[in-house]
Amino acid sequence: MLSFSDRLAQAVRRCGNPVLVGLDPRWENLPEPIRTGLSARPAEMAAAYRRFCIEVVDVVAGRVPAVKPQAAFFEQLGPAGFAALGDVVAHAKSRGLLVVLDGKRNDIGSTAAAYADGWLGHSAEYPWRADALTVSPYLGDDSLRPFIETAQSRAAGLFVLVKTSNPGGGMFQDLLVEGRPLYGYVADYVEQQAKATRGGEGYGIVGAVVGATYPEQLAQLRHQMPHAWILIPGYGSQGGTARDCAAGFDDRGLGALVNNSRGIIFAYERKPYCERYSAVQWQRAVEAATDEMIAQLRSITPAAALGGPAEQ
Amino acid sequence: MLSFSDRLAQAVRRCGNPVLVGLDPRWENLPEPIRTGLSARPAEMAAAYRRFCIEVVDVVAGRVPAVKPQAAFFEQLGPAGFAALGDVVAHAKSRGLLVVLDGKRNDIGSTAAAYADGWLGHSAEYPWRADALTVSPYLGDDSLRPFIETAQSRAAGLFVLVKTSNPGGGMFQDLLVEGRPLYGYVADYVEQQAKATRGGEGYGIVGAVVGATYPEQLAQLRHQMPHAWILIPGYGSQGGTARDCAAGFDDRGLGALVNNSRGIIFAYERKPYCERYSAVQWQRAVEAATDEMIAQLRSITPAAALGGPAEQ
């Protein structure tokens, strides 16, 4: 099986865009038709999350290369939520989408291996078979090693938190160590691991999370981590624009995935979509918001190099 | 309801020791009687984890103040594992034990709030009602804030990773920022939040994780965080001794919980217990290992101040 990094490059080329649709189901934002007749009890909420995310997947499949389910919202509902998450991951894969599970997991030794085994489980007996998982670096090398080893054995990938999109991210990440911010040291580690696992397209299976809300740092980190795929959150709702993401791409239009969650899945709630579509037509708002984001990113990335649908 | 920090102080006094028994079920280490007739399929493994952890809880209830289930091993099994974890947490609480869920979760804003809501859920509808949760600090203040607010509203607590017990923990945690290690800055934040939430016993609901494998740093961090409970991992299997933990306590014998997982729950596998008890008597090995650890810690903490069973 091709490595995660090469499968990701293929998917981005096939779709002609680097959009990563975030699946963050929030009860209070679900379109009325999805919530009708259901009460806010875990089992019923889980059923609504399952249905909503599967319908979003059906709209974006074929349009974008990957989706990013957020574990927290499913986890909040307990076992019923996790069962729903398993169904969403399986459905997304069956529709040809790559699945980046956003769990920001981290632990040490065999405990880290247990997380990796669960999320990147390749056997059909496991409920989750994500193609990649987000992980947190605070615990250091021997906490990331088991995740990397499992990912390698499963043709999967990882995205390590480096420079996050939130305002408070700098509290520790920006602390200067001998004149360089802490996140730069995490980036050194990511590049080292990415280079060691690089595939045919030149990228490794260990990537980095760098927020669109910090364009200058994104440009510098792209340069510092030439072999790492960058997952860019913060587009849209958090204020990041397509232009802010431009520096994340290589001259082939590869190397970065740009995430948008609320801005796409709950597009029916905001302008201009709420003026065009009712809550009953929420899927059409998802479709329109996805196409708009694809167009925005094509305007700043060398999309021609991608040779996707746009060029056909 | 009393704050988590005050309930913890009460529990430590009641039991006369600060032992935190880690519930880390590992299939390959489970006593033969627990695995008999079961295959390594998630549903059957989950049933075995449930039974094993509930039996461990029945042995240590009344002896120690708290248990620490490790989310990863249950999560590895999918929804069935999470259902088992929910049963273990509920059983531990019904037996009067405080439950510190080891999940090392971290995310931002409403996503962090979703994790906190799930794990610290107080409604009976939620599968987990842990008394405290471990969290990772890399994402900064606005990632920890939602956890703290939820914990406050649920009379629960948090333990933030500060200086972890693993050898590679220093890779980022020890980087020097203006002459001080990064973990010292995380500790500043923890102390600030602990002081702001302190209860009658002088401790706050925000605590810190500091490994027994770094006794000098533990002493310094105890001094730096006078209002924070310290969760001390690394005792036993990882090499930490009772003496290494001594600096974590205040002069009342409060302020620290010392965790031991494998060393207690799988005691039947190691000397001297494996010579005294067969796999069929594994619970007696758990009992003996727990009592030995209690005695070890009493020898180095001002246990007299605790006025527990030992003094009666």
PDB file of C-alpha atoms in Angstrom, chain A residues 41-281:
ATOM      1  CA  ARG A  41     -29.598  12.698  25.238  1.00  0.00           C
ATOM      2  CA  PRO A  42     -26.253  11.095  24.317  1.00  0.00           C
ATOM      3  CA  ALA A  43     -27.774   8.211  22.337  1.00  0.00           C
ATOM      4  CA  GLU A  44     -30.046  10.491  20.303  1.00  0.00           C
ATOM      5  CA  MET A  45     -27.344  13.121  19.855  1.00  0.00           C
ATOM      6  CA  ALA A  46     -24.990  10.404  18.626  1.00  0.00           C
ATOM      7  CA  ALA A  47     -27.588   9.292  16.052  1.00  0.00           C
ATOM      8  CA  ALA A  48     -27.895  12.900  14.873  1.00  0.00           C
ATOM      9  CA  TYR A  49     -24.095  13.338  14.671  1.00  0.00           C
ATOM     10  CA  ARG A  50     -23.822  10.123  12.664  1.00  0.00           C
ATOM     11  CA  ARG A  51     -26.506  11.165  10.192  1.00  0.00           C
ATOM     12  CA  PHE A  52     -25.244  14.752   9.878  1.00  0.00           C
ATOM     13  CA  CYS A  53     -21.593  13.803   9.306  1.00  0.00           C
ATOM     14  CA  ILE A  54     -22.470  11.039   6.853  1.00  0.00           C
ATOM     15  CA  GLU A  55     -24.580  13.490   4.853  1.00  0.00           C
ATOM     16  CA  VAL A  56     -21.730  16.038   4.882  1.00  0.00           C
ATOM     17  CA  VAL A  57     -19.386  13.299   3.667  1.00  0.00           C
ATOM     18  CA  ASP A  58     -21.777  12.495   0.832  1.00  0.00           C
ATOM     19  CA  VAL A  59     -21.707  16.149  -0.262  1.00  0.00           C
ATOM     20  CA  VAL A  60     -17.920  16.615  -0.146  1.00  0.00           C
ATOM     21  CA  ALA A  61     -16.830  13.164  -1.381  1.00  0.00           C
ATOM     22  CA  GLY A  62     -15.170  13.543  -4.771  1.00  0.00           C
ATOM     23  CA  ARG A  63     -14.832  17.309  -4.247  1.00  0.00           C
ATOM     24  CA  VAL A  64     -12.116  17.343  -1.568  1.00  0.00           C
ATOM     25  CA  PRO A  65      -9.286  14.948  -0.680  1.00  0.00           C
ATOM     26  CA  ALA A  66      -9.943  14.476   3.021  1.00  0.00           C
ATOM     27  CA  VAL A  67     -12.111  15.030   6.093  1.00  0.00           C
ATOM     28  CA  LYS A  68     -11.098  15.627   9.716  1.00  0.00           C
ATOM     29  CA  PRO A  69     -13.516  14.304  12.339  1.00  0.00           C
ATOM     30  CA  GLN A  70     -13.007  15.962  15.741  1.00  0.00           C
ATOM     31  CA  ALA A  71     -12.917  13.200  18.376  1.00  0.00           C
ATOM     32  CA  ALA A  72     -14.003  15.475  21.242  1.00  0.00           C
ATOM     33  CA  PHE A  73     -17.583  15.986  20.091  1.00  0.00           C
ATOM     34  CA  PHE A  74     -18.180  12.261  19.695  1.00  0.00           C
ATOM     35  CA  GLU A  75     -16.250  11.428  22.872  1.00  0.00           C
ATOM     36  CA  GLN A  76     -18.465  13.856  24.785  1.00  0.00           C
ATOM     37  CA  LEU A  77     -21.372  11.485  24.142  1.00  0.00           C
ATOM     38  CA  GLY A  78     -19.668   8.369  25.468  1.00  0.00           C
ATOM     39  CA  PRO A  79     -19.731   4.933  23.807  1.00  0.00           C
ATOM     40  CA  ALA A  80     -22.698   5.875  21.597  1.00  0.00           C
ATOM     41  CA  GLY A  81     -20.693   8.821  20.281  1.00  0.00           C
ATOM     42  CA  PHE A  82     -17.683   6.643  19.571  1.00  0.00           C
ATOM     43  CA  ALA A  83     -19.822   4.123  17.724  1.00  0.00           C
ATOM     44  CA  ALA A  84     -21.132   7.003  15.590  1.00  0.00           C
ATOM     45  CA  LEU A  85     -17.573   8.205  14.970  1.00  0.00           C
ATOM     46  CA  GLY A  86     -16.626   4.713  13.814  1.00  0.00           C
ATOM     47  CA  ASP A  87     -19.481   4.723  11.303  1.00  0.00           C
ATOM     48  CA  VAL A  88     -18.518   8.190  10.052  1.00  0.00           C
ATOM     49  CA  VAL A  89     -14.873   7.180   9.521  1.00  0.00           C
ATOM     50  CA  ALA A  90     -15.902   3.972   7.738  1.00  0.00           C
ATOM     51  CA  HIS A  91     -18.358   5.831   5.500  1.00  0.00           C
ATOM     52  CA  ALA A  92     -15.808   8.532   4.598  1.00  0.00           C
ATOM     53  CA  LYS A  93     -13.279   5.863   3.618  1.00  0.00           C
ATOM     54  CA  SER A  94     -15.879   3.997   1.601  1.00  0.00           C
ATOM     55  CA  ARG A  95     -16.484   7.230  -0.313  1.00  0.00           C
ATOM     56  CA  GLY A  96     -12.778   7.529  -1.140  1.00  0.00           C
ATOM     57  CA  LEU A  97     -11.913  10.259   1.353  1.00  0.00           C
ATOM     58  CA  LEU A  98      -8.764  10.194   3.472  1.00  0.00           C
ATOM     59  CA  VAL A  99      -9.582  10.542   7.176  1.00  0.00           C
ATOM     60  CA  VAL A 100      -7.439  12.643   9.517  1.00  0.00           C
ATOM     61  CA  LEU A 101      -8.681  11.955  13.050  1.00  0.00           C
ATOM     62  CA  ASP A 102      -8.282  15.052  15.207  1.00  0.00           C
ATOM     63  CA  GLY A 103      -7.627  13.622  18.660  1.00  0.00           C
ATOM     64  CA  LYS A 104      -4.477  15.511  19.728  1.00  0.00           C
ATOM     65  CA  ARG A 105      -3.506  12.379  21.647  1.00  0.00           C
ATOM     66  CA  ASN A 106      -0.307  12.042  23.632  1.00  0.00           C
ATOM     67  CA  ASP A 107       1.167   9.683  26.197  1.00  0.00           C
ATOM     68  CA  ILE A 108       4.282   7.580  26.681  1.00  0.00           C
ATOM     69  CA  GLY A 109       5.542   4.146  25.677  1.00  0.00           C
ATOM     70  CA  SER A 110       2.989   1.362  25.481  1.00  0.00           C
ATOM     71  CA  THR A 111       0.196   3.795  26.363  1.00  0.00           C
ATOM     72  CA  ALA A 112       0.987   5.920  23.301  1.00  0.00           C
ATOM     73  CA  ALA A 113       1.122   2.686  21.295  1.00  0.00           C
ATOM     74  CA  ALA A 114      -2.372   1.817  22.537  1.00  0.00           C
ATOM     75  CA  TYR A 115      -3.777   5.132  21.282  1.00  0.00           C
ATOM     76  CA  ALA A 116      -2.053   4.696  17.930  1.00  0.00           C
ATOM     77  CA  ASP A 117      -3.247   1.111  17.651  1.00  0.00           C
ATOM     78  CA  GLY A 118      -6.825   2.142  18.331  1.00  0.00           C
ATOM     79  CA  TRP A 119      -7.055   5.120  16.007  1.00  0.00           C
ATOM     80  CA  LEU A 120      -4.905   3.814  13.213  1.00  0.00           C
ATOM     81  CA  GLY A 121      -6.226   0.284  13.606  1.00  0.00           C
ATOM     82  CA  HIS A 122      -6.187  -1.442  10.246  1.00  0.00           C
ATOM     83  CA  SER A 123      -8.163  -4.533  11.146  1.00  0.00           C
ATOM     84  CA  ALA A 124     -11.876  -4.528  10.396  1.00  0.00           C
ATOM     85  CA  GLU A 125     -12.415  -5.485  14.033  1.00  0.00           C
ATOM     86  CA  TYR A 126     -11.405  -1.988  15.061  1.00  0.00           C
ATOM     87  CA  PRO A 127     -14.053   0.717  14.908  1.00  0.00           C
ATOM     88  CA  TRP A 128     -11.641   3.354  13.681  1.00  0.00           C
ATOM     89  CA  ARG A 129      -9.276   3.078  10.771  1.00  0.00           C
ATOM     90  CA  ALA A 130      -8.179   6.658  10.368  1.00  0.00           C
ATOM     91  CA  ASP A 131      -5.478   7.404   7.792  1.00  0.00           C
ATOM     92  CA  ALA A 132      -3.830   9.895  10.135  1.00  0.00           C
ATOM     93  CA  LEU A 133      -4.043  11.217  13.693  1.00  0.00           C
ATOM     94  CA  THR A 134      -3.130  14.558  15.262  1.00  0.00           C
ATOM     95  CA  VAL A 135      -0.754  14.324  18.258  1.00  0.00           C
ATOM     96  CA  SER A 136       0.635  16.694  20.893  1.00  0.00           C
ATOM     97  CA  PRO A 137       4.432  16.969  21.433  1.00  0.00           C
ATOM     98  CA  TYR A 138       4.855  18.089  25.077  1.00  0.00           C
ATOM     99  CA  LEU A 139       5.915  14.618  26.284  1.00  0.00           C
ATOM    100  CA  GLY A 140       8.836  14.451  23.857  1.00  0.00           C
ATOM    101  CA  ASP A 141      10.451  11.930  21.549  1.00  0.00           C
ATOM    102  CA  ASP A 142       9.646   8.709  23.407  1.00  0.00           C
ATOM    103  CA  SER A 143       5.971   9.721  23.383  1.00  0.00           C
ATOM    104  CA  LEU A 144       5.914  10.350  19.616  1.00  0.00           C
ATOM    105  CA  ARG A 145       8.019   7.333  18.639  1.00  0.00           C
ATOM    106  CA  PRO A 146       5.281   4.707  19.270  1.00  0.00           C
ATOM    107  CA  PHE A 147       2.808   6.762  17.216  1.00  0.00           C
ATOM    108  CA  ILE A 148       5.315   6.985  14.352  1.00  0.00           C
ATOM    109  CA  GLU A 149       6.139   3.265  14.449  1.00  0.00           C
ATOM    110  CA  THR A 150       2.479   2.282  14.407  1.00  0.00           C
ATOM    111  CA  ALA A 151       1.724   4.764  11.625  1.00  0.00           C
ATOM    112  CA  GLN A 152       4.575   3.330   9.553  1.00  0.00           C
ATOM    113  CA  SER A 153       3.337  -0.219  10.002  1.00  0.00           C
ATOM    114  CA  ARG A 154      -0.187   0.801   8.958  1.00  0.00           C
ATOM    115  CA  ALA A 155       0.655   3.084   5.991  1.00  0.00           C
ATOM    116  CA  ALA A 156      -0.831   5.882   8.104  1.00  0.00           C
ATOM    117  CA  GLY A 157       0.329   9.365   9.056  1.00  0.00           C
ATOM    118  CA  LEU A 158       0.589  11.842  11.935  1.00  0.00           C
ATOM    119  CA  PHE A 159       0.290  15.597  12.330  1.00  0.00           C
ATOM    120  CA  VAL A 160       2.200  16.979  15.313  1.00  0.00           C
ATOM    121  CA  LEU A 161       1.009  20.230  16.923  1.00  0.00           C
ATOM    122  CA  VAL A 162       3.712  22.809  16.157  1.00  0.00           C
ATOM    123  CA  LYS A 163       2.233  26.335  15.989  1.00  0.00           C
ATOM    124  CA  THR A 164      -1.474  26.252  16.741  1.00  0.00           C
ATOM    125  CA  SER A 165      -4.076  28.709  15.462  1.00  0.00           C
ATOM    126  CA  ASN A 166      -5.527  29.824  18.822  1.00  0.00           C
ATOM    127  CA  PRO A 167      -4.643  33.232  20.337  1.00  0.00           C
ATOM    128  CA  GLY A 168      -3.253  31.602  23.492  1.00  0.00           C
ATOM    129  CA  GLY A 169      -1.130  29.135  21.553  1.00  0.00           C
ATOM    130  CA  GLY A 170       1.863  31.396  21.911  1.00  0.00           C
ATOM    131  CA  MET A 171       1.835  31.242  25.711  1.00  0.00           C
ATOM    132  CA  PHE A 172       4.312  28.349  25.656  1.00  0.00           C
ATOM    133  CA  GLN A 173       4.891  27.733  21.930  1.00  0.00           C
ATOM    134  CA  ASP A 174       6.436  31.187  21.405  1.00  0.00           C
ATOM    135  CA  LEU A 175       8.773  31.141  24.425  1.00  0.00           C
ATOM    136  CA  LEU A 176      12.279  31.864  23.168  1.00  0.00           C
ATOM    137  CA  VAL A 177      14.966  29.241  23.646  1.00  0.00           C
ATOM    138  CA  GLU A 178      18.343  30.678  22.641  1.00  0.00           C
ATOM    139  CA  GLY A 179      16.572  33.179  20.455  1.00  0.00           C
ATOM    140  CA  ARG A 180      14.283  30.662  18.756  1.00  0.00           C
ATOM    141  CA  PRO A 181      10.643  29.965  19.690  1.00  0.00           C
ATOM    142  CA  LEU A 182       9.822  26.593  21.257  1.00  0.00           C
ATOM    143  CA  TYR A 183       7.675  25.616  18.267  1.00  0.00           C
ATOM    144  CA  GLY A 184      10.811  25.842  16.104  1.00  0.00           C
ATOM    145  CA  TYR A 185      12.357  23.008  18.125  1.00  0.00           C
ATOM    146  CA  VAL A 186       9.226  20.911  17.688  1.00  0.00           C
ATOM    147  CA  ALA A 187       9.433  21.705  13.948  1.00  0.00           C
ATOM    148  CA  ASP A 188      13.068  20.508  13.876  1.00  0.00           C
ATOM    149  CA  TYR A 189      11.889  17.170  15.250  1.00  0.00           C
ATOM    150  CA  VAL A 190       8.999  16.935  12.787  1.00  0.00           C
ATOM    151  CA  GLU A 191      11.264  17.672   9.799  1.00  0.00           C
ATOM    152  CA  GLN A 192      13.771  15.074  11.005  1.00  0.00           C
ATOM    153  CA  GLN A 193      11.023  12.423  11.212  1.00  0.00           C
ATOM    154  CA  ALA A 194       9.369  13.557   7.974  1.00  0.00           C
ATOM    155  CA  LYS A 195      12.628  13.368   6.055  1.00  0.00           C
ATOM    156  CA  ALA A 196      13.338   9.891   7.461  1.00  0.00           C
ATOM    157  CA  THR A 197       9.949   8.626   6.235  1.00  0.00           C
ATOM    158  CA  ARG A 198       9.604  10.497   2.940  1.00  0.00           C
ATOM    159  CA  GLY A 199       7.967   8.773  -0.001  1.00  0.00           C
ATOM    160  CA  GLY A 200       7.940   9.233  -3.757  1.00  0.00           C
ATOM    161  CA  GLU A 201       6.445  12.711  -3.595  1.00  0.00           C
ATOM    162  CA  GLY A 202       9.165  13.900  -1.226  1.00  0.00           C
ATOM    163  CA  TYR A 203       6.992  14.160   1.866  1.00  0.00           C
ATOM    164  CA  GLY A 204       7.098  12.021   4.993  1.00  0.00           C
ATOM    165  CA  ILE A 205       4.350  10.456   7.087  1.00  0.00           C
ATOM    166  CA  VAL A 206       4.981  12.863   9.983  1.00  0.00           C
ATOM    167  CA  GLY A 207       3.421  16.251   9.353  1.00  0.00           C
ATOM    168  CA  ALA A 208       2.792  19.409  11.349  1.00  0.00           C
ATOM    169  CA  VAL A 209      -0.149  21.536  12.465  1.00  0.00           C
ATOM    170  CA  VAL A 210       0.484  25.246  11.782  1.00  0.00           C
ATOM    171  CA  GLY A 211      -2.328  27.803  12.051  1.00  0.00           C
ATOM    172  CA  ALA A 212      -3.394  30.008   9.131  1.00  0.00           C
ATOM    173  CA  THR A 213      -3.669  32.770  11.720  1.00  0.00           C
ATOM    174  CA  TYR A 214       0.146  33.062  11.746  1.00  0.00           C
ATOM    175  CA  PRO A 215       1.096  33.489   8.047  1.00  0.00           C
ATOM    176  CA  GLU A 216       4.662  34.653   8.675  1.00  0.00           C
ATOM    177  CA  GLN A 217       5.399  31.687  10.896  1.00  0.00           C
ATOM    178  CA  LEU A 218       3.727  29.430   8.333  1.00  0.00           C
ATOM    179  CA  ALA A 219       6.095  30.661   5.616  1.00  0.00           C
ATOM    180  CA  GLN A 220       9.116  30.171   7.862  1.00  0.00           C
ATOM    181  CA  LEU A 221       7.952  26.720   8.978  1.00  0.00           C
ATOM    182  CA  ARG A 222       7.267  25.626   5.374  1.00  0.00           C
ATOM    183  CA  HIS A 223      10.894  26.472   4.682  1.00  0.00           C
ATOM    184  CA  GLN A 224      12.088  24.739   7.875  1.00  0.00           C
ATOM    185  CA  MET A 225      10.106  21.534   7.217  1.00  0.00           C
ATOM    186  CA  PRO A 226      10.492  20.834   3.466  1.00  0.00           C
ATOM    187  CA  HIS A 227       9.480  17.171   3.918  1.00  0.00           C
ATOM    188  CA  ALA A 228       6.449  17.690   6.157  1.00  0.00           C
ATOM    189  CA  TRP A 229       2.823  17.963   5.121  1.00  0.00           C
ATOM    190  CA  ILE A 230       1.290  20.897   6.982  1.00  0.00           C
ATOM    191  CA  LEU A 231      -2.268  20.749   8.302  1.00  0.00           C
ATOM    192  CA  ILE A 232      -3.454  24.372   8.391  1.00  0.00           C
ATOM    193  CA  PRO A 233      -6.352  25.123  10.745  1.00  0.00           C
ATOM    194  CA  GLY A 234      -7.767  28.577  11.379  1.00  0.00           C
ATOM    195  CA  TYR A 235      -9.157  29.271   7.896  1.00  0.00           C
ATOM    196  CA  GLY A 236     -12.516  31.059   7.889  1.00  0.00           C
ATOM    197  CA  SER A 237     -14.185  31.257  11.294  1.00  0.00           C
ATOM    198  CA  GLN A 238     -10.861  31.871  13.017  1.00  0.00           C
ATOM    199  CA  GLY A 239      -9.935  34.621  10.557  1.00  0.00           C
ATOM    200  CA  GLY A 240      -7.402  32.926   8.291  1.00  0.00           C
ATOM    201  CA  THR A 241      -7.730  33.682   4.547  1.00  0.00           C
ATOM    202  CA  ALA A 242      -6.607  31.796   1.441  1.00  0.00           C
ATOM    203  CA  ARG A 243      -3.778  34.312   1.075  1.00  0.00           C
ATOM    204  CA  ASP A 244      -2.661  33.551   4.624  1.00  0.00           C
ATOM    205  CA  CYS A 245      -2.315  29.892   3.618  1.00  0.00           C
ATOM    206  CA  ALA A 246      -0.390  30.483   0.376  1.00  0.00           C
ATOM    207  CA  ALA A 247       3.041  30.094   1.958  1.00  0.00           C
ATOM    208  CA  GLY A 248       2.142  26.575   3.095  1.00  0.00           C
ATOM    209  CA  PHE A 249       2.317  25.099  -0.416  1.00  0.00           C
ATOM    210  CA  ASP A 250       5.223  23.977  -2.571  1.00  0.00           C
ATOM    211  CA  ASP A 251       5.427  24.986  -6.234  1.00  0.00           C
ATOM    212  CA  ARG A 252       3.376  21.921  -7.192  1.00  0.00           C
ATOM    213  CA  GLY A 253       0.493  23.023  -5.007  1.00  0.00           C
ATOM    214  CA  LEU A 254       1.276  20.191  -2.608  1.00  0.00           C
ATOM    215  CA  GLY A 255       2.507  20.111   1.010  1.00  0.00           C
ATOM    216  CA  ALA A 256      -0.472  21.594   2.802  1.00  0.00           C
ATOM    217  CA  LEU A 257      -4.060  20.758   3.690  1.00  0.00           C
ATOM    218  CA  VAL A 258      -6.299  23.664   4.670  1.00  0.00           C
ATOM    219  CA  ASN A 259      -8.995  22.856   7.189  1.00  0.00           C
ATOM    220  CA  ASN A 260     -12.394  24.465   7.491  1.00  0.00           C
ATOM    221  CA  SER A 261     -14.977  23.039   9.836  1.00  0.00           C
ATOM    222  CA  ARG A 262     -17.837  25.319  10.940  1.00  0.00           C
ATOM    223  CA  GLY A 263     -17.437  27.508   7.851  1.00  0.00           C
ATOM    224  CA  ILE A 264     -18.432  24.568   5.663  1.00  0.00           C
ATOM    225  CA  ILE A 265     -20.579  22.174   7.676  1.00  0.00           C
ATOM    226  CA  PHE A 266     -22.675  24.932   9.250  1.00  0.00           C
ATOM    227  CA  ALA A 267     -22.563  27.268   6.228  1.00  0.00           C
ATOM    228  CA  TYR A 268     -26.391  27.366   6.208  1.00  0.00           C
ATOM    229  CA  GLU A 269     -26.207  29.535   9.347  1.00  0.00           C
ATOM    230  CA  ARG A 270     -24.082  32.326   7.876  1.00  0.00           C
ATOM    231  CA  LYS A 271     -24.075  34.864   5.069  1.00  0.00           C
ATOM    232  CA  PRO A 272     -24.327  34.643   2.152  1.00  0.00           C
ATOM    233  CA  TYR A 273     -25.576  31.055   2.346  1.00  0.00           C
ATOM    234  CA  CYS A 274     -28.301  31.650   4.918  1.00  0.00           C
ATOM    235  CA  GLU A 275     -29.851  34.085   2.453  1.00  0.00           C
ATOM    236  CA  ARG A 276     -29.803  31.530  -0.365  1.00  0.00           C
ATOM    237  CA  TYR A 277     -30.630  28.327   1.441  1.00  0.00           C
ATOM    238  CA  SER A 278     -33.001  27.393   4.244  1.00  0.00           C
ATOM    239  CA  ALA A 279     -32.037  24.986   7.033  1.00  0.00           C
ATOM    240  CA  VAL A 280     -33.793  22.275   5.014  1.00  0.00           C
ATOM    241  CA  GLN A 281     -31.316  22.948   2.184  1.00  0.00           C
TER     242      GLN A 281
END
